[in-house]
Tab-separated table of C-alpha atoms in Angstrom:
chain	number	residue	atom	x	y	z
A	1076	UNK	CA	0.000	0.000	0.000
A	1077	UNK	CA	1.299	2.870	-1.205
A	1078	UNK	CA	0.941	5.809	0.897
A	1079	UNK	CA	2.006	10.032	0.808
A	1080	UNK	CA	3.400	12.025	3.427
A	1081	UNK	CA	3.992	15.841	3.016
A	1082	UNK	CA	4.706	19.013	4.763
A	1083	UNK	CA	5.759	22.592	4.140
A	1084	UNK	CA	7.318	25.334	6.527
A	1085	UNK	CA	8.230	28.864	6.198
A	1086	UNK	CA	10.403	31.621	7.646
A	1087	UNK	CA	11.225	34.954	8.510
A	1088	UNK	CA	14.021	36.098	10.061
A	1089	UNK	CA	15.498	39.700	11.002
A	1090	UNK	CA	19.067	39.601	9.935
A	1091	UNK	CA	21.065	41.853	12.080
A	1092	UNK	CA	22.978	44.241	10.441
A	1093	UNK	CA	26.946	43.332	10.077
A	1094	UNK	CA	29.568	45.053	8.026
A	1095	UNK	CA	29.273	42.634	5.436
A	1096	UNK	CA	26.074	41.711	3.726
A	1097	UNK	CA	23.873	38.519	4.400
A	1098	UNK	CA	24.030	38.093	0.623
A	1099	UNK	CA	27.738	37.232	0.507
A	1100	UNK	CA	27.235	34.359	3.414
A	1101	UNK	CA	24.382	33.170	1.459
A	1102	UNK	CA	27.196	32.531	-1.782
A	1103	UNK	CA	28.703	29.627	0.567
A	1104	UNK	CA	26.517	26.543	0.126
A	1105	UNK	CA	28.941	24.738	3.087
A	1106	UNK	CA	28.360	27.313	5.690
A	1107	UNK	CA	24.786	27.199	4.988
A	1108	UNK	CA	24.483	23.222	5.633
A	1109	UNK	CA	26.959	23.143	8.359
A	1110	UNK	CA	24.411	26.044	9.881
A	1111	UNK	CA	21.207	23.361	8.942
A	1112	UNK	CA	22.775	20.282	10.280
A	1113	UNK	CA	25.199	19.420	12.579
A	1114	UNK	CA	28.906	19.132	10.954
A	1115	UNK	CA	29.548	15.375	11.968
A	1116	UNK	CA	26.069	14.510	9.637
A	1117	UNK	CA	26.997	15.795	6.662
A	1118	UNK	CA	29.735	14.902	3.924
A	1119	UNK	CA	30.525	17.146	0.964
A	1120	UNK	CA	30.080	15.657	-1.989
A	1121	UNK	CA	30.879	18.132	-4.606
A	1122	UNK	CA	30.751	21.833	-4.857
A	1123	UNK	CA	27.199	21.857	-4.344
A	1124	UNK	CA	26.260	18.318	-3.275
A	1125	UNK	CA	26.162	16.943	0.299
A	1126	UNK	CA	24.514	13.611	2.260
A	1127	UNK	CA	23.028	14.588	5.238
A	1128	UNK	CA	22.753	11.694	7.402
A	1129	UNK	CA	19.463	12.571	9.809
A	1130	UNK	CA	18.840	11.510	13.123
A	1131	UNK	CA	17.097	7.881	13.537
A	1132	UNK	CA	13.148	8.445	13.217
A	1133	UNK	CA	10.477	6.348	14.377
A	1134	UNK	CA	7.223	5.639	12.821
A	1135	UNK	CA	4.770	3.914	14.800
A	1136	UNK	CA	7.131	1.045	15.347
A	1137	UNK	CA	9.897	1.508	12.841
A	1138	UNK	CA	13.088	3.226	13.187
A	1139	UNK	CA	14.022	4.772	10.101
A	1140	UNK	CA	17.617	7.001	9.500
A	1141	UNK	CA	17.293	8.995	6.571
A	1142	UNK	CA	20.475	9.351	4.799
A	1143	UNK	CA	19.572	12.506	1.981
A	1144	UNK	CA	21.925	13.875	-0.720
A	1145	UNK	CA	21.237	17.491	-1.330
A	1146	UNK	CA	22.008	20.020	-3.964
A	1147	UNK	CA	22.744	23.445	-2.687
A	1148	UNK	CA	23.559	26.418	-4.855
A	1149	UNK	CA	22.932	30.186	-4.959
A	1150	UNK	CA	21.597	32.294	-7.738
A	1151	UNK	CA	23.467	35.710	-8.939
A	1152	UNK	CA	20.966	37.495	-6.613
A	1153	UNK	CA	21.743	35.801	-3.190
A	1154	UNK	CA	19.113	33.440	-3.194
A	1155	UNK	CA	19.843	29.581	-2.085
A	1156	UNK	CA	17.933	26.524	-3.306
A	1157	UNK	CA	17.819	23.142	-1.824
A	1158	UNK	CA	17.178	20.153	-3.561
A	1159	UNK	CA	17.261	16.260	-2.899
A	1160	UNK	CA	18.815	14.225	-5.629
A	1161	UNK	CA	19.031	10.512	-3.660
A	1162	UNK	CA	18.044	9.114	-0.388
A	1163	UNK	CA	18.414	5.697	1.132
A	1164	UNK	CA	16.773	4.258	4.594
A	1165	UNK	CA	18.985	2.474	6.559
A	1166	UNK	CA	17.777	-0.174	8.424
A	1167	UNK	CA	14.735	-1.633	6.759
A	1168	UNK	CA	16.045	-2.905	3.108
A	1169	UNK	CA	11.576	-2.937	2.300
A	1170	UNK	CA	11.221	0.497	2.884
A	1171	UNK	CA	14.136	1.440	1.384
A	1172	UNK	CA	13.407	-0.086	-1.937
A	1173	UNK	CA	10.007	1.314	-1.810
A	1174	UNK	CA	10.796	5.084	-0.834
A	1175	UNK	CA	11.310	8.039	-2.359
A	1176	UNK	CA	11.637	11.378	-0.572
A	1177	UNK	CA	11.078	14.671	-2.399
A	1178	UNK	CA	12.162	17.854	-0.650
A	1179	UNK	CA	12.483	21.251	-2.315
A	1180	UNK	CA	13.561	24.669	-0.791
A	1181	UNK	CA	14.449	28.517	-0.855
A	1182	UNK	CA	16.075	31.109	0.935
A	1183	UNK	CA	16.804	35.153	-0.011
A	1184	UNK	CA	16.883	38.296	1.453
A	1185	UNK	CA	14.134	40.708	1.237
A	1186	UNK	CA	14.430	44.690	2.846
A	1187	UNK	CA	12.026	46.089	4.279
A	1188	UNK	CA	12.365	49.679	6.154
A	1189	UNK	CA	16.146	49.104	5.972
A	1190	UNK	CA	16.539	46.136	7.354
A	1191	UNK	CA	17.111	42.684	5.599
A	1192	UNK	CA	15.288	40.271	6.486
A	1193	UNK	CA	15.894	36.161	5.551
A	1194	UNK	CA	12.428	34.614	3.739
A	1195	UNK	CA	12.492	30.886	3.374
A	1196	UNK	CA	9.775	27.818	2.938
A	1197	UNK	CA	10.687	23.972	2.306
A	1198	UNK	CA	8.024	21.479	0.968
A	1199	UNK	CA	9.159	18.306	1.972
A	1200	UNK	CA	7.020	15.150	0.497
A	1201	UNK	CA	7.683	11.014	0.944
A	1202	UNK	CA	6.190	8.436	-0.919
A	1203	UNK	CA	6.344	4.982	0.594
A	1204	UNK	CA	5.063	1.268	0.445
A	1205	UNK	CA	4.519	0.084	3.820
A	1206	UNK	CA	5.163	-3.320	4.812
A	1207	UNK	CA	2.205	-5.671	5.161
A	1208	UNK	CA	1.852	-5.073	8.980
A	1209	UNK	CA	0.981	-1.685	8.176
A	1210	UNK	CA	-2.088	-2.579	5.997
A	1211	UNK	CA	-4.326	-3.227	8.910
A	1212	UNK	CA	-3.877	0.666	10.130
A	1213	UNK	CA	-6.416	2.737	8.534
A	1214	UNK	CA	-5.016	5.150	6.017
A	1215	UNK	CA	-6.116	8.290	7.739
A	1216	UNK	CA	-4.063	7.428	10.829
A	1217	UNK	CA	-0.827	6.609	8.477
A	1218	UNK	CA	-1.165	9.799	6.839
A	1219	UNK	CA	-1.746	11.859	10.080
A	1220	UNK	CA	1.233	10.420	11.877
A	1221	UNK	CA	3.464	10.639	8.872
A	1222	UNK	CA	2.308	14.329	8.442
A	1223	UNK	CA	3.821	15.007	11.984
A	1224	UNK	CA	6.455	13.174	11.485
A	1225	UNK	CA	7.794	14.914	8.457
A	1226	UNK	CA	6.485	18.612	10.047
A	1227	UNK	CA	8.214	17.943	13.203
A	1228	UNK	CA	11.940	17.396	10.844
A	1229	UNK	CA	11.116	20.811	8.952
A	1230	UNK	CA	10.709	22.006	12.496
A	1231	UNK	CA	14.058	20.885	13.842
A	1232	UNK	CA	15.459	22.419	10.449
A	1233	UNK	CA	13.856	25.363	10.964
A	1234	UNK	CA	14.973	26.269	14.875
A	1235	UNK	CA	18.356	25.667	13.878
A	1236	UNK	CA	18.327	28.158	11.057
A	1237	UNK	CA	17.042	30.778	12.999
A	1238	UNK	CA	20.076	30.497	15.968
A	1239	UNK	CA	23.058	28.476	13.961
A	1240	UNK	CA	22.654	30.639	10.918
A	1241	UNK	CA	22.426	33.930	12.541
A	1242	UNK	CA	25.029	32.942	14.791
A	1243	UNK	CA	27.817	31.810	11.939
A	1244	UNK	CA	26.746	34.815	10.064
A	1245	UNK	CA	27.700	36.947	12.670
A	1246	UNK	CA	31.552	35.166	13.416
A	1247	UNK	CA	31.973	34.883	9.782
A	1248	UNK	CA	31.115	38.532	9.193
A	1249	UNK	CA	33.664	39.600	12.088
A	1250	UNK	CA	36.009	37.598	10.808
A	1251	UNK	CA	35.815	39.008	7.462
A	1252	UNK	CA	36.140	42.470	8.554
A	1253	UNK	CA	39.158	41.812	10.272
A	1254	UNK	CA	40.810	39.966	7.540
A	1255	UNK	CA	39.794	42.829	5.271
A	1256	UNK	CA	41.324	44.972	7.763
A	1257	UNK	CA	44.610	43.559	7.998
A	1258	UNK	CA	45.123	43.226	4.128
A	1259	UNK	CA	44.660	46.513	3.413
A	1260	UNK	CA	47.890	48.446	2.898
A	1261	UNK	CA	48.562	51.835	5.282
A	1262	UNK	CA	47.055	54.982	3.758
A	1263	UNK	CA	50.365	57.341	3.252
A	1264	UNK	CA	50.343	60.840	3.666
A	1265	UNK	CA	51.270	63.194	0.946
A	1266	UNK	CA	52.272	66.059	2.990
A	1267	UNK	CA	55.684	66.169	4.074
């Protein structure tokens, strides 16, 4: 029985203002996913491809690890898409061979009375055949707990974008600033 799980979740966030603009951080697909997910999870793939190995799940009496391989890249204007390319359950070879996870995303910057502000929403959707034992639970239930399932992983993604973002954005803008600082050579006087 083939069944269809899906969720969506937006944001808004205030950026505070640094000497260097949101804009450039958001050209850095790495920083971005090491803000989303926790550096020991994730393994660059390519320039703008990374697995993201999630945190075990459990549905009703399953536990599920998601491993996800996501494209990241920005557009000339600042803006960052996410997309999955591949996914693979570990732990229950069924599942796995039945699943397919679909998850799609955006973040840019937006001003509004002079100050920038971070707009994002993610759609996630899975598609799954659930072993026999799962036939005898009606549908509705399925769907509802799968619904909360996936909402409560956008929500997870989502609370650590607004602090680990903000926060890297804020050391990586200092740091920038001072490195700018240093390499600039000594203004010389002309009088004399």
């Amino acid at each position: 029985m083939y069944t269809r799980f899906n969720s969506s979740q937006s944001v808004e966030i205030a950026v505070p203002e640094e000497r260097v603009p949101i804009q450039h951080y958001l050209r850095q697909p790495r920083r971005l996913v090491n803000a989303l997910v926790d550096q020991s999870r994730t393994e660059q793939l390519s320039d703008d491809c990374f697995r993201l190995k999630m945190r075990p799940l459990q549905f009703m009496m399953l536990s599920l690890q998601p491993t996800v391989d996501m494209r990241v890249w920005a557009q000339s204007d600042g803006t960052i898409n996410l997309e999955s390319v591949a996914c693979e359950i570990r732990g229950v070879g069924y599942i796995n061979d039945r699943f397919a996870l679909n998850l799609k995303g955006q973040l840019c910057v937006h001003q509004s009375s002079g100050v920038a502000y971070l707009r994002g929403k993610a759609d996630l959707e899975v598609q799954v055949e659930l072993p026999p034992p799962f036939w005898l639970t009606p549908k509705p239930i399925l769907e509802a707990t799968g619904n909360a399932l996936l909402k409560s992983v956008l929500l997870s993604v989502k609370q650590r974008l607004m602090h680990q973002l903000l926060s890297d954005y804020r050391r990586w803008a200092s740091s920038e600033t001072e490195v700018t600082s240093i390499e600039l050579p000594p203004i010389l006087s002309l009088e004399g």
